[in-house]
C-alpha atoms as one frame of an Amber mdcrd trajectory, in Angstrom:
protein
 -41.358 142.427 -62.325 -40.044 144.620 -59.390 -40.756 141.709 -56.982 -38.285
 139.379 -58.808 -35.325 138.853 -56.474 -32.247 140.857 -57.409 -29.527 138.298
 -58.698 -26.016 139.758 -58.673 -24.806 136.435 -60.326 -26.643 133.866 -62.465
 -24.945 130.803 -63.866 -27.564 129.345 -66.300 -27.199 125.711 -67.626 -23.452
 125.535 -67.171 -21.729 122.436 -68.726 -18.063 121.569 -68.047 -16.446 118.294
 -69.282 -13.005 116.951 -68.629 -11.613 113.610 -70.135 -13.911 110.768 -69.089
 -16.216 112.992 -66.889 -18.816 115.526 -66.929 -17.875 117.678 -63.967 -20.829
 120.146 -64.384 -23.889 118.895 -66.283 -26.529 121.628 -67.069 -26.208 123.403
 -63.599 -28.075 126.686 -62.741 -27.107 128.795 -59.823 -28.501 132.146 -58.719
 -26.839 134.432 -56.041 -28.936 137.135 -54.584 -27.200 140.442 -53.537 -26.196
 140.423 -49.853 -26.734 136.736 -49.130 -24.414 133.871 -48.024 -25.251 131.128
 -50.621 -23.907 127.671 -49.673 -22.877 125.248 -52.446 -23.100 121.686 -51.049
 -22.019 118.309 -52.589 -19.969 115.286 -52.244 -16.212 115.281 -53.150 -16.170
 115.263 -56.853 -19.693 116.669 -57.146 -18.452 119.586 -59.288 -18.433 122.455
 -56.621 -14.999 123.748 -57.289 -15.280 123.317 -60.977 -18.429 125.457 -61.112
 -16.731 128.097 -58.993 -13.545 127.856 -61.141 -15.905 128.616 -64.256 -17.207
 131.606 -62.425 -13.730 132.887 -61.649 -12.497 132.289 -65.245 -10.175 129.546
 -64.443 -12.118 127.127 -66.732 -14.278 127.825 -69.906 -17.623 126.065 -69.998
 -18.748 123.988 -72.940 -22.267 125.469 -72.543 -24.247 127.971 -70.564 -24.150
 131.690 -69.877 -23.199 133.787 -66.867 -24.870 136.927 -65.855 -23.577 139.689
 -63.600 -26.433 142.135 -62.372 -28.743 140.846 -65.126 -26.261 141.390 -67.963
 -24.558 138.460 -69.875 -20.721 138.587 -69.261 -17.771 136.561 -70.775 -15.169
 135.627 -68.169 -12.140 134.255 -70.035  -9.618 134.466 -67.102  -9.379 135.641
 -63.523  -8.466 139.229 -64.566 -11.895 139.409 -66.158 -13.362 138.021 -63.004
 -11.599 140.720 -60.942 -12.643 143.405 -63.356 -16.316 142.334 -62.640 -15.501
 142.549 -58.812 -15.532 138.753 -58.339 -12.993 137.322 -56.046 -12.099 133.880
 -54.843 -10.394 132.370 -51.792  -8.985 128.985 -53.121  -8.870 125.737 -50.934
  -5.083 125.705 -51.228  -4.025 129.378 -50.627  -2.455 131.263 -53.491   0.086
 133.024 -51.337   3.929 133.530 -51.804   5.497 132.294 -48.540   8.574 134.680
 -48.623   6.727 137.757 -49.283   5.110 139.814 -46.540   1.354 139.914 -45.835
   1.199 143.524 -47.431   3.011 142.430 -50.423   0.775 139.512 -51.048  -2.378
 141.593 -50.698  -1.321 144.165 -53.279   0.527 141.813 -55.639  -0.873 142.220
 -59.101  -3.042 145.340 -58.192  -0.194 147.722 -57.186  -0.556 151.391 -57.234
   2.338 153.227 -58.925   3.251 156.810 -59.564   5.912 157.413 -62.355   6.690
 153.685 -62.104   7.320 153.741 -58.223   5.344 151.645 -55.973   2.904 153.648
 -53.678   3.186 151.437 -50.690   2.177 153.967 -48.057  -1.225 154.572 -49.689
  -1.690 150.721 -50.022  -0.790 150.046 -46.480  -3.313 152.788 -45.342  -6.114
 151.143 -47.460  -5.271 147.598 -46.180  -5.264 148.705 -42.507  -8.576 150.534
 -43.034 -10.074 147.267 -44.560  -8.692 145.204 -41.840 -10.228 147.328 -39.136
 -13.590 147.757 -40.836 -13.904 144.018 -41.285 -12.237 142.744 -38.168  -9.488
 141.082 -40.054  -6.435 141.802 -37.671  -3.281 140.629 -39.145   0.512 141.792
 -39.088   1.086 143.435 -42.481   5.010 142.922 -42.063   4.970 139.408 -41.163
   6.148 136.803 -43.851   3.393 134.349 -44.923   5.659 131.406 -43.946   5.679
 132.548 -40.302   1.915 133.016 -39.680  -0.845 130.611 -38.965  -3.244 129.006
 -41.555  -6.081 131.068 -40.092  -4.148 134.201 -40.575  -3.213 133.288 -44.109
  -6.805 132.965 -44.809  -7.475 136.450 -43.561  -4.708 137.613 -46.079  -6.808
 135.950 -48.900  -9.864 137.704 -47.905  -8.095 141.118 -47.593  -6.740 140.392
 -51.070 -10.233 140.144 -52.404 -11.431 143.345 -50.478  -8.422 145.328 -51.665
  -9.624 144.777 -55.102 -13.078 146.068 -54.291 -14.669 142.691 -54.963 -18.475
 142.499 -54.356 -18.932 138.808 -54.950 -16.668 136.608 -52.746 -16.239 132.899
 -53.418 -14.895 130.838 -50.509 -13.794 127.334 -51.510 -13.835 125.074 -48.353
 -12.778 127.846 -46.316 -12.961 125.949 -42.874 -10.987 122.874 -43.920  -7.873
 123.832 -42.274  -9.031 126.095 -39.365  -9.376 125.329 -35.646 -12.830 125.672
 -34.029 -12.157 129.064 -32.707 -10.988 130.371 -36.133 -14.158 128.960 -37.812
 -16.265 131.007 -35.337 -14.347 134.159 -36.130 -14.607 133.372 -40.009 -18.428
 133.100 -39.793 -18.534 136.554 -38.003 -16.371 137.967 -40.680 -18.610 136.471
 -43.481 -21.664 137.929 -41.642 -19.934 141.309 -41.494 -19.122 141.248 -45.200
 -22.828 140.737 -46.226 -23.933 143.386 -43.769 -21.795 145.718 -45.907 -23.520
 144.517 -49.073 -21.112 141.949 -50.295 -22.518 138.537 -51.665 -20.932 135.348
 -50.745 -20.794 131.989 -52.444 -19.509 129.377 -49.940 -18.379 125.939 -51.066
 -18.508 123.510 -48.105 -19.710 120.008 -46.988 -19.788 120.801 -43.305 -23.411
 120.719 -42.499 -23.079 122.477 -39.156 -21.496 125.494 -40.827 -23.959 125.677
 -43.615 -26.924 125.541 -41.185 -25.322 128.246 -38.969 -24.092 130.802 -41.594
 -25.909 130.390 -44.968 -29.165 131.864 -46.191 -29.793 129.441 -48.997 -28.222
 126.221 -50.048 -27.757 124.758 -53.639 -26.936 121.005 -53.690 -25.041 119.272
 -56.356 -24.568 115.493 -56.895 -22.380 113.763 -59.358 -22.137 117.001 -61.514
 -25.837 117.553 -61.575 -28.083 120.190 -59.838 -30.333 118.486 -57.208 -32.122
 121.707 -55.875 -31.992 125.066 -53.956 -33.423 125.350 -50.502 -33.811 128.082
 -47.883 -31.565 127.175 -44.918 -34.173 128.125 -42.284 -36.602 125.460 -43.858
 -34.273 122.518 -44.001 -32.322 120.262 -41.718 -28.782 118.533 -41.627 -30.433
 115.131 -42.367 -32.427 116.449 -45.308 -29.302 118.198 -46.746 -27.098 115.025
 -46.340 -29.827 112.997 -48.098 -29.986 115.408 -50.909 -26.209 115.430 -51.156
 -25.583 111.621 -51.125 -28.897 110.369 -52.440 -29.592 108.375 -49.439 -30.060
 108.794 -45.594 -26.653 109.113 -43.761 -25.562 108.003 -40.343 -24.384 111.299
 -38.889 -23.149 109.710 -35.753 -20.452 107.067 -35.346 -21.825 103.689 -34.406
 -19.322 101.659 -32.323 -19.293  99.093 -29.482 -17.113  99.198 -26.434 -13.341
  99.038 -27.073 -11.425  96.113 -25.635  -7.865  97.011 -25.653  -5.255  94.379
 -25.217  -1.423  94.392 -25.528   0.770  97.491 -26.637   1.534  98.023 -30.096
   3.289 101.510 -30.078   5.183 102.634 -27.112   6.577 106.214 -26.985   8.902
 107.346 -24.136  10.332 110.742 -23.216  10.121 111.887 -26.964  11.718 115.191
 -27.934  11.577 116.581 -31.485  13.411 119.845 -32.388  11.317 122.536 -34.186
  12.487 123.469 -37.651  11.150 127.031 -37.136  12.066 127.995 -33.725  15.035
 127.288 -31.431  13.073 125.085 -29.203  11.525 121.641 -28.977   8.280 121.236
 -30.921   7.685 118.019 -28.957   8.709 117.881 -25.326   8.867 114.846 -23.280
   5.951 112.978 -24.690   5.056 109.510 -23.550   2.097 107.258 -24.314   1.021
 103.780 -25.354  -1.354 102.788 -28.038  -2.817  99.180 -27.754  -4.464  96.669
 -29.866  -8.281  97.178 -30.185  -8.424 100.879 -29.262  -8.546 104.256 -31.165
  -6.237 106.688 -29.296  -6.717 110.257 -30.409  -4.143 113.157 -30.133  -6.274
 116.328 -30.099  -5.121 119.843 -30.171  -5.195 123.149 -31.945  -3.135 123.125
 -35.090   0.591 124.049 -34.533   0.934 122.441 -31.096   3.541 119.726 -32.031
   1.198 117.077 -33.617   2.793 117.296 -36.898   6.291 116.985 -35.525   5.352
 114.119 -33.330   3.798 112.183 -36.198   6.762 112.982 -38.375   8.995 111.455
 -35.723   6.797 108.397 -35.265   6.631 107.626 -39.026  10.337 108.450 -39.850
   9.739 111.726 -41.758  11.812 113.579 -39.149  14.421 112.411 -36.604  13.674
 112.552 -32.905  16.145 114.536 -30.808  15.812 112.008 -27.878  13.392 109.383
 -26.425  12.432 106.102 -27.891   9.732 104.701 -30.219   8.926 101.023 -29.982
   6.607  99.256 -32.482   5.503  95.711 -31.924   8.225  95.091 -29.446  10.944
  96.462 -31.777  12.838  99.792 -31.308  12.228 101.771 -34.438  13.421 105.218
 -33.100  16.159 105.375 -35.754  14.698 103.134 -38.354  13.958 104.119 -42.016
  10.400 104.783 -43.131  10.349 101.353 -45.046  11.604  99.591 -41.974   8.882
 101.082 -39.899   6.388 100.116 -42.489   7.705  96.588 -42.582   7.579  96.444
 -38.653   3.834  97.122 -38.857   2.878 100.814 -39.416   0.639 102.188 -42.006
   0.271 106.038 -42.277  -2.507 108.238 -43.635  -0.518 111.529 -43.784  -1.669
 115.061 -42.923  -0.548 116.494 -46.433  -1.946 114.263 -49.001  -0.142 116.103
 -51.773   3.244 116.208 -50.143   3.461 112.792 -48.363   0.442 110.898 -49.578
   0.605 110.677 -53.345   2.952 111.212 -56.289   0.503 113.511 -58.137   1.846
 112.758 -61.628   1.635 109.090 -61.275  -1.572 107.225 -62.153  -3.905 106.015
 -59.486  -2.819 102.421 -59.912   0.842 103.439 -59.580  -0.037 105.308 -56.251
  -1.828 102.151 -54.960   1.215  99.967 -54.993   3.836 102.460 -53.713   4.505
 100.430 -50.676   3.934  97.105 -52.232   5.520  97.140 -55.790   8.476  95.089
 -54.590   6.351  92.208 -53.255   6.266  88.953 -55.232   2.604  89.582 -56.284
   3.488  92.671 -58.127   7.035  91.794 -59.575   8.917  89.012 -61.125  12.655
  89.086 -61.556  12.833  92.680 -61.102  10.002  93.588 -63.763   6.620  94.947
 -62.550   3.595  92.715 -63.242   1.320  95.492 -64.557  -1.662  93.262 -64.977
  -1.610  92.408 -61.296  -1.068  96.120 -60.275  -4.202  96.944 -62.500  -6.217
  94.198 -60.888  -5.304  95.173 -57.398  -6.177  98.935 -58.062  -9.332  98.089
 -59.739 -10.288  96.021 -56.552  -9.400  98.903 -54.184 -11.166 101.517 -56.414
 -14.528  99.477 -56.411 -14.254  98.726 -52.639 -13.600 102.277 -51.574 -15.703
 104.015 -54.047 -12.793 106.015 -55.434 -14.262 108.214 -58.182 -11.932 109.136
 -61.081 -12.485 109.965 -64.851 -10.416 107.190 -66.207 -10.261 104.600 -63.504
  -6.879 103.109 -62.493  -5.084 105.196 -65.315  -6.324 108.447 -64.005  -3.491
 110.728 -63.107  -3.789 111.456 -59.440  -3.351 115.274 -59.763  -6.668 115.454
 -61.764  -8.799 113.945 -59.144 -10.791 115.754 -56.591  -9.193 116.239 -53.039
 -11.703 113.858 -51.388 -11.107 111.115 -53.871  -7.309 111.519 -53.585  -7.933
 110.962 -49.755  -9.998 107.957 -50.370  -7.306 106.380 -52.535  -4.710 106.910
 -49.812  -6.969 105.552 -47.024  -7.757 102.439 -49.215  -4.070 101.826 -49.735
  -3.059 102.145 -46.073  -6.133 100.260 -44.636  -5.532  97.289 -47.169  -2.038
  96.798 -46.018  -3.551  95.195 -42.771  -0.821  96.120 -40.315  -1.007  96.229
 -36.595  -0.873 100.069 -36.343  -2.782 102.718 -38.411  -1.533 106.325 -38.010
  -4.382 108.350 -39.296  -3.761 112.105 -39.417  -6.751 114.313 -40.329  -8.171
 111.256 -42.203 -11.456 112.969 -43.139 -10.077 116.520 -43.942 -11.963 117.940
 -46.887 -14.420 114.888 -47.071 -18.256 115.034 -47.353 -20.609 113.218 -44.972
 -21.000 110.118 -46.946 -17.210 109.622 -47.245 -16.635 110.508 -43.484 -19.285
 107.955 -42.474 -17.382 105.348 -44.657 -13.954 106.094 -43.334 -15.212 106.324
 -39.745 -16.653 102.825 -40.151 -13.544 101.544 -41.620 -11.443 102.802 -38.744
 -13.771 101.324 -36.160 -13.646  98.028 -38.120  -9.756  98.148 -37.938 -10.026
  98.672 -34.234 -12.446  95.812 -33.758 -10.173  93.612 -35.826  -7.531  94.042
 -33.175  -5.485  96.966 -34.652  -4.330  99.992 -32.812  -5.487 103.132 -34.344
  -3.573 106.318 -33.530  -5.789 109.246 -34.835  -4.873 112.803 -34.934  -7.657
 115.320 -35.578  -8.567 119.005 -35.314 -12.260 118.231 -35.653 -13.896 118.157
 -32.135 -16.816 116.208 -33.362 -14.502 113.619 -34.794 -12.522 113.433 -31.605
 -15.508 113.010 -29.343 -17.169 110.444 -31.639 -14.410 108.201 -32.878 -11.861
 107.899 -30.036 -11.758 105.454 -27.180  -9.115 107.597 -25.364  -8.083 111.206
 -25.990  -4.656 112.795 -25.279  -4.600 116.583 -25.525  -1.490 118.350 -26.872
  -0.402 121.871 -26.120   2.738 123.578 -26.962   4.513 120.218 -27.623   3.339
 118.529 -24.380   0.559 116.173 -23.520  -1.547 118.250 -20.916  -4.329 115.802
 -20.331  -5.757 112.345 -20.963  -9.533 111.791 -21.171 -12.161 109.304 -21.745
 -14.602 110.676 -24.235 -17.633 109.503 -22.323 -16.570 111.574 -19.227 -15.499
 114.813 -20.694 -17.201 117.761 -22.533 -16.206 119.594 -25.735 -15.874 122.787
 -23.506 -13.500 121.195 -21.103 -11.442 119.775 -23.976 -11.234 123.219 -25.524
  -9.836 124.685 -22.346  -6.956 122.042 -22.265  -6.283 122.661 -25.981  -6.057
 126.379 -25.474  -3.657 125.888 -22.522  -6.067 127.202 -19.919  -5.851 123.958
 -17.917  -3.440 121.075 -17.371  -3.523 117.887 -15.512  -0.923 116.923 -13.057
   1.703 114.746 -14.632   1.490 111.093 -14.001   2.594 107.958 -15.790   0.366
 107.681 -18.889  -0.928 104.150 -19.414
């Protein structure tokens, strides 16, 4: 009996249902003390749901949870915290206007005679940040620090509560390559100190690098648990999707023709700082090519795209789309002139979360004759159109076209946006982080769709933080650093290392007229 592995957490035969869908169907997961255990699966496979059950956000219909061999009841996150279980959510749970220190101690404050003992809290947090290599400015406001730093705050929140079991939900979805490396090192350090980590991801490179074991889920069911050292990326992707997956993008040579989008001397003012977020940017995107803007997050890519799509006004410069000056045009006018947009923030700019899937699918088309007659929406046409797109793009949802967008998994929300934007069949597709938070099967599909659009003579303007995606998908790469374009490259003639140097600002090409 002594040889049996010591499980710190056991989730046995867990079943969790939502309207129209069994999110978890008889799943068993066992976490050993001191290991990094990856939970892998497609979007909507039930990974986040399972972890939300462990953290007390959901109650399962069936199954038991054991901590250190004893059965426990976790009714809410406070119960989880009392059992030393902590969770870093995919969308961080931080208060923007509070300081880092206030966010860390919120809900677990030390008081004496009703007064907050902040000095003692600060000392404890500083000690933790030094011990685990989590350097962060305790007096900075959350809204003023990077996403990578916000994640460190979330980790410190767990450590401050003396959590032994740490759940990371898609922790690298919003991080730069350098921040991902740092996070991996932090995770290894945590397990060396005796912590046990459950790590939700569908990035196979990271799982291979950092995990000890992997449990795979598919469509809400348990597929199997494997030792990481005994498996491969190909095998894991096959377990996850149920078929072999093409991990490399297959595409022929690009044959660019005439310009679709011309940007000249564009300046965009920063909302945060008294300087330009985009400085004197000029480039041309042509029919039949995928032009990629690469860079570390926060170097002006968001503001550039907002100025191109009409979400923000440009301070100066010009934007020409299909021969028409759209610098000061409305969003709908740009759309009508030939621009479709897969936005960076799917919740803020991509979907109306409390609308149904079918309503979201026609957001830019409801006024067309097909969908309205005499000012009244033709609901039967809307339903038919949504059902066609759902089938074509494999958008999984509990109740089909009448599913409320908010209740869908992040990856399926993303697929819905991509289906809507590509189906509009316009000369320019602006795709910002199109595969953020997607699994290998969905990434493979979206990459093939973008290449098909290129081959059909569209211009694709891609913005990506994923270097693999940049190198695999693009025909030309522009690197942005501190609001400027510092280099232009052919992906066939540049290394990831060299791109990284330009992205970090260590190198800069001499400025010449960018074709």
